[in-house]
Coordinates of C-alpha atoms in Angstrom, one line a residue:
M1 CA 0.0 0.0 0.0
D2 CA 1.3 3.5 -0.9
V3 CA 1.1 5.2 2.5
G4 CA 2.2 8.5 0.9
R5 CA -0.7 8.7 -1.5
R6 CA -3.0 11.7 -1.0
W7 CA -6.7 10.9 -1.5
P8 CA -9.1 13.6 -2.7
A9 CA -11.3 15.2 -0.1
A10 CA -14.4 13.6 -1.5
V11 CA -12.9 10.2 -1.1
W12 CA -12.0 10.9 2.6
V13 CA -15.6 12.1 3.2
R14 CA -17.0 8.9 1.7
R15 CA -14.7 6.7 3.7
L16 CA -15.6 8.6 6.9
L17 CA -19.3 8.1 6.2
V18 CA -18.8 4.4 5.7
V19 CA -16.9 4.1 9.0
V20 CA -19.7 6.0 10.8
S21 CA -22.4 4.0 9.2
V22 CA -20.7 0.7 10.2
G23 CA -20.4 2.0 13.7
L24 CA -24.0 3.0 13.9
L25 CA -25.2 -0.3 12.4
G26 CA -23.2 -2.1 15.1
L27 CA -25.0 -0.1 17.7
G28 CA -28.3 -1.0 16.2
V29 CA -29.4 2.6 15.6
T30 CA -31.4 1.6 12.6
C31 CA -31.7 -1.1 10.0
G32 CA -29.0 -1.5 7.3
T33 CA -31.1 -0.6 4.3
E34 CA -32.4 2.6 5.9
L35 CA -29.0 3.6 7.1
A36 CA -27.4 3.0 3.7
A37 CA -30.0 5.2 2.1
L38 CA -29.2 8.0 4.6
V39 CA -25.4 7.7 4.0
G40 CA -26.0 7.9 0.3
R41 CA -28.0 11.1 0.7
L42 CA -25.4 12.7 3.0
E43 CA -22.8 12.1 0.3
R44 CA -24.9 14.2 -2.1
S45 CA -25.1 17.3 0.0
D46 CA -27.6 19.0 -2.3
A47 CA -30.1 16.2 -1.8
V48 CA -30.8 16.9 1.8
T49 CA -32.0 20.0 3.7
F50 CA -31.3 20.2 7.4
V51 CA -34.0 21.9 9.6
T52 CA -34.2 22.3 13.3
A53 CA -37.6 22.3 15.0
P54 CA -38.5 22.6 18.7
F55 CA -39.8 19.4 20.1
R56 CA -43.1 19.7 21.9
P57 CA -44.9 16.5 22.9
E58 CA -48.3 16.8 21.2
L59 CA -49.6 14.0 23.3
R60 CA -51.8 15.6 25.9
M61 CA -55.5 16.0 26.7
A62 CA -57.1 18.8 24.7
D63 CA -60.3 20.9 24.8
R64 CA -62.9 19.7 22.2
D65 CA -64.6 23.1 22.2
A66 CA -61.4 24.6 20.7
A67 CA -62.0 23.1 17.3
Q68 CA -63.0 25.5 14.5
P69 CA -65.5 24.9 11.7
L70 CA -64.1 23.6 8.5
D71 CA -64.7 25.2 5.1
P72 CA -66.7 23.0 2.7
E73 CA -63.8 21.7 0.7
L74 CA -61.8 20.6 3.7
A75 CA -64.9 19.2 5.4
A76 CA -65.6 17.0 2.3
L77 CA -62.0 15.8 2.3
G78 CA -62.1 15.1 6.1
A79 CA -65.4 13.1 5.6
K80 CA -63.6 10.9 3.0
V81 CA -60.6 10.2 5.1
T82 CA -61.7 10.1 8.7
P83 CA -63.6 6.7 8.5
S84 CA -60.1 5.1 8.3
L85 CA -58.8 7.0 11.3
V86 CA -59.1 6.4 15.0
E87 CA -58.8 8.7 18.0
L88 CA -56.3 7.2 20.5
T89 CA -56.4 7.9 24.2
V90 CA -53.3 7.0 26.3
F91 CA -53.6 6.0 30.0
D92 CA -51.0 5.9 32.7
S93 CA -50.5 3.1 35.3
S94 CA -53.3 4.4 37.5
G95 CA -55.8 4.4 34.7
T96 CA -55.8 8.1 34.3
P97 CA -56.0 9.4 30.7
V98 CA -52.9 11.5 30.0
G99 CA -53.0 12.1 26.2
Q100 CA -54.7 11.9 22.9
A101 CA -53.4 11.2 19.5
T102 CA -54.5 9.6 16.2
G103 CA -54.0 6.4 14.3
V104 CA -54.4 5.3 10.6
V105 CA -56.2 2.0 9.9
L106 CA -54.1 -0.2 7.6
D107 CA -56.5 -3.2 7.3
S108 CA -60.0 -4.2 8.1
S109 CA -58.9 -6.4 11.1
G110 CA -57.8 -3.3 13.0
L111 CA -54.1 -3.0 12.3
V112 CA -53.2 0.7 13.0
V113 CA -50.1 2.8 12.5
T114 CA -49.2 5.7 14.7
N115 CA -46.1 7.3 16.2
H116 CA -43.8 5.6 18.7
H117 CA -43.8 8.7 20.9
V118 CA -47.6 8.3 21.3
V119 CA -47.3 4.9 23.0
A120 CA -43.8 5.0 24.4
D121 CA -44.8 5.6 28.1
A122 CA -48.4 4.2 27.9
A123 CA -49.7 1.7 30.4
E124 CA -52.8 1.3 28.2
V125 CA -53.9 2.6 24.8
I126 CA -57.6 2.6 23.7
A127 CA -59.0 3.7 20.4
T128 CA -61.7 5.7 22.2
R129 CA -63.4 6.6 19.0
S130 CA -63.4 4.8 15.6
L131 CA -64.6 7.4 13.1
H132 CA -66.2 4.5 11.2
D133 CA -68.4 2.8 13.7
W134 CA -68.0 5.1 16.8
R135 CA -66.9 2.2 18.9
A136 CA -64.0 2.0 21.4
Y137 CA -61.4 -0.7 20.9
P138 CA -58.6 -1.6 23.4
A139 CA -55.3 -1.6 21.5
T140 CA -52.2 -3.8 21.8
V141 CA -48.8 -2.6 20.6
V142 CA -47.6 -5.1 17.9
G143 CA -44.2 -3.5 17.4
A144 CA -42.4 -0.2 17.4
D145 CA -39.4 1.5 15.8
L146 CA -37.9 4.2 18.0
A147 CA -35.5 5.5 15.3
Q148 CA -38.3 6.1 12.8
D149 CA -40.9 7.1 15.4
I150 CA -43.4 4.5 14.2
A151 CA -45.6 2.1 16.2
V152 CA -48.0 -0.5 15.0
L153 CA -51.2 -1.3 17.1
R154 CA -53.8 -4.0 16.9
L155 CA -57.4 -3.1 17.9
R156 CA -58.9 -6.0 19.7
D157 CA -62.2 -7.4 18.5
A158 CA -62.2 -5.1 15.4
S159 CA -63.5 -6.3 12.1
S160 CA -64.7 -4.7 8.8
L161 CA -62.9 -1.4 9.5
P162 CA -62.3 0.6 6.3
A163 CA -58.6 0.7 5.5
A164 CA -56.9 3.9 4.5
R165 CA -56.3 4.4 0.8
L166 CA -52.5 4.6 0.5
G167 CA -50.7 6.9 -2.0
D168 CA -47.1 7.0 -3.3
S169 CA -45.0 9.4 -1.3
D170 CA -42.2 9.2 -3.8
A171 CA -44.4 11.0 -6.3
L172 CA -45.0 14.0 -4.0
R173 CA -43.7 17.3 -5.3
I174 CA -42.9 20.7 -3.9
N175 CA -45.9 23.1 -3.8
Q176 CA -48.3 20.2 -4.2
R177 CA -51.4 20.9 -2.0
V178 CA -51.8 18.4 0.8
A179 CA -53.9 18.2 4.0
M180 CA -53.0 17.1 7.6
I181 CA -55.9 15.3 9.3
G182 CA -55.7 14.3 13.0
N183 CA -57.3 14.4 16.4
G184 CA -56.2 18.0 17.0
W185 CA -57.7 19.5 20.2
G186 CA -59.6 16.3 20.8
S187 CA -61.7 16.6 17.6
M188 CA -60.8 15.5 14.0
E189 CA -59.5 18.6 12.2
V190 CA -58.1 19.2 8.7
G191 CA -55.5 21.8 7.8
A192 CA -54.3 22.2 4.2
G193 CA -51.4 23.9 2.5
P194 CA -48.5 23.3 0.1
V195 CA -45.6 20.9 0.4
T196 CA -42.6 23.2 1.2
R197 CA -39.7 20.7 1.6
L198 CA -39.0 17.0 1.0
R199 CA -36.3 14.6 2.2
L200 CA -35.6 16.6 5.3
L201 CA -33.3 15.7 8.1
L202 CA -35.2 17.1 11.0
R203 CA -33.2 17.9 14.1
R204 CA -35.5 18.1 17.1
I205 CA -34.5 20.2 20.1
P206 CA -36.3 20.5 23.4
A207 CA -38.7 23.5 23.5
E208 CA -38.5 25.6 26.7
G209 CA -39.5 23.5 29.6
M210 CA -40.0 20.3 27.5
P211 CA -38.2 17.0 27.8
R212 CA -35.5 16.0 25.3
P213 CA -37.0 13.8 22.5
R214 CA -36.0 10.2 22.5
T215 CA -35.1 10.4 18.8
A216 CA -33.1 13.6 18.1
V217 CA -33.0 13.3 14.3
L218 CA -35.6 12.1 11.8
Y219 CA -34.8 11.8 8.1
D220 CA -36.7 11.7 4.8
M221 CA -39.3 13.9 6.4
I222 CA -42.1 15.9 4.6
E223 CA -42.7 19.5 5.5
A224 CA -46.0 21.2 4.5
R225 CA -47.6 24.5 5.5
T226 CA -50.7 22.8 7.0
G227 CA -50.4 24.0 10.5
G228 CA -51.4 21.4 13.2
N229 CA -52.6 21.0 16.8
P230 CA -52.0 18.8 19.8
G231 CA -53.3 15.3 19.1
D232 CA -52.4 15.3 15.3
S233 CA -49.5 12.9 16.0
G234 CA -50.1 9.6 14.2
G235 CA -52.7 11.1 11.9
A236 CA -52.7 11.2 8.1
L237 CA -51.1 13.6 5.6
V238 CA -53.2 13.2 2.5
T239 CA -53.4 14.4 -1.1
T240 CA -56.5 16.4 -2.2
D241 CA -58.2 13.2 -3.4
G242 CA -57.8 11.5 0.0
A243 CA -54.8 9.2 -0.5
V244 CA -52.5 8.9 2.6
I245 CA -49.0 9.9 1.7
G246 CA -47.6 10.4 5.2
I247 CA -48.1 9.8 8.9
N248 CA -48.1 13.0 10.9
Q249 CA -45.2 13.4 13.3
G250 CA -45.2 16.9 14.7
V251 CA -45.8 20.6 14.1
A252 CA -43.6 23.7 14.5
S253 CA -44.2 27.3 13.5
G254 CA -47.2 26.7 11.3
S255 CA -45.6 23.7 9.4
G256 CA -46.6 20.1 9.8
Y257 CA -44.0 17.3 9.5
A258 CA -44.8 13.8 8.3
I259 CA -43.1 10.5 7.7
P260 CA -43.5 9.4 4.1
I261 CA -46.0 6.5 3.8
N262 CA -43.6 4.5 1.6
K263 CA -41.0 4.5 4.4
V264 CA -43.7 3.8 7.0
L265 CA -44.9 0.7 5.2
R266 CA -41.4 -0.7 5.0
V267 CA -41.2 -0.4 8.8
V268 CA -44.7 -1.8 9.2
E269 CA -43.9 -4.8 7.0
R270 CA -40.7 -5.5 8.9
L271 CA -42.6 -5.4 12.2
T272 CA -45.5 -7.5 11.0
A273 CA -44.2 -9.6 8.1
T274 CA -47.2 -8.6 6.1
T275 CA -47.4 -6.5 2.9
Y276 CA -50.0 -3.7 2.8
R277 CA -49.9 -2.6 -0.8

């Protein structure tokens, strides 16, 4: 080996990324294919935008009277999508309700996807309201991925629930109009706006007085000017025709952030060994 050989800077960067990726993989931070995709994007610096957003846990009890009336267009879109959503209530070990969030129904037997941070500290989770049949269903956590902030639930005794219509998040474009639907303020709400950024690496920092997030960086995120409210976590980011193209993860400064549905399904399929397309 020629120890005196000088490598170009780009080569050193690539080698460093490979070393870092191997180390992270050894620590089990995320699965190999997802990490390889991240490393590939980091090598192409123009392919990724870094943003920093304050982390505020949206999981909390909210005031149903705070919901505002929807305009007719958004009301129609909400009516199309909400039958495949559930309102989730989280209980602590004493049986006290401590938070509300949202879940998206993946199949008629009651498999639901939401965020990991929704269920992370829960002693019990109940789908306190199915927007399809208005029933309550106890939920069991099937599996969760901390690094991607995704959790999969099974609603006990559920049947014939309408599954969400899933879109293709890879086809999403900047300025495309989308809507965020979730259990904001304890009542299903819809906020619409344009997609502003794609393939984000989202650095989450604690907001004042808030705990540090378990996952400090989320990647491949969607940003849209949809707004959002407490309880939207785990809800649906949808196209104007009602196809789910993301799972809501958080809001900051009027923007909503969502995990692309194609990425979500890869995680769900790994956790359940079932294909949902």
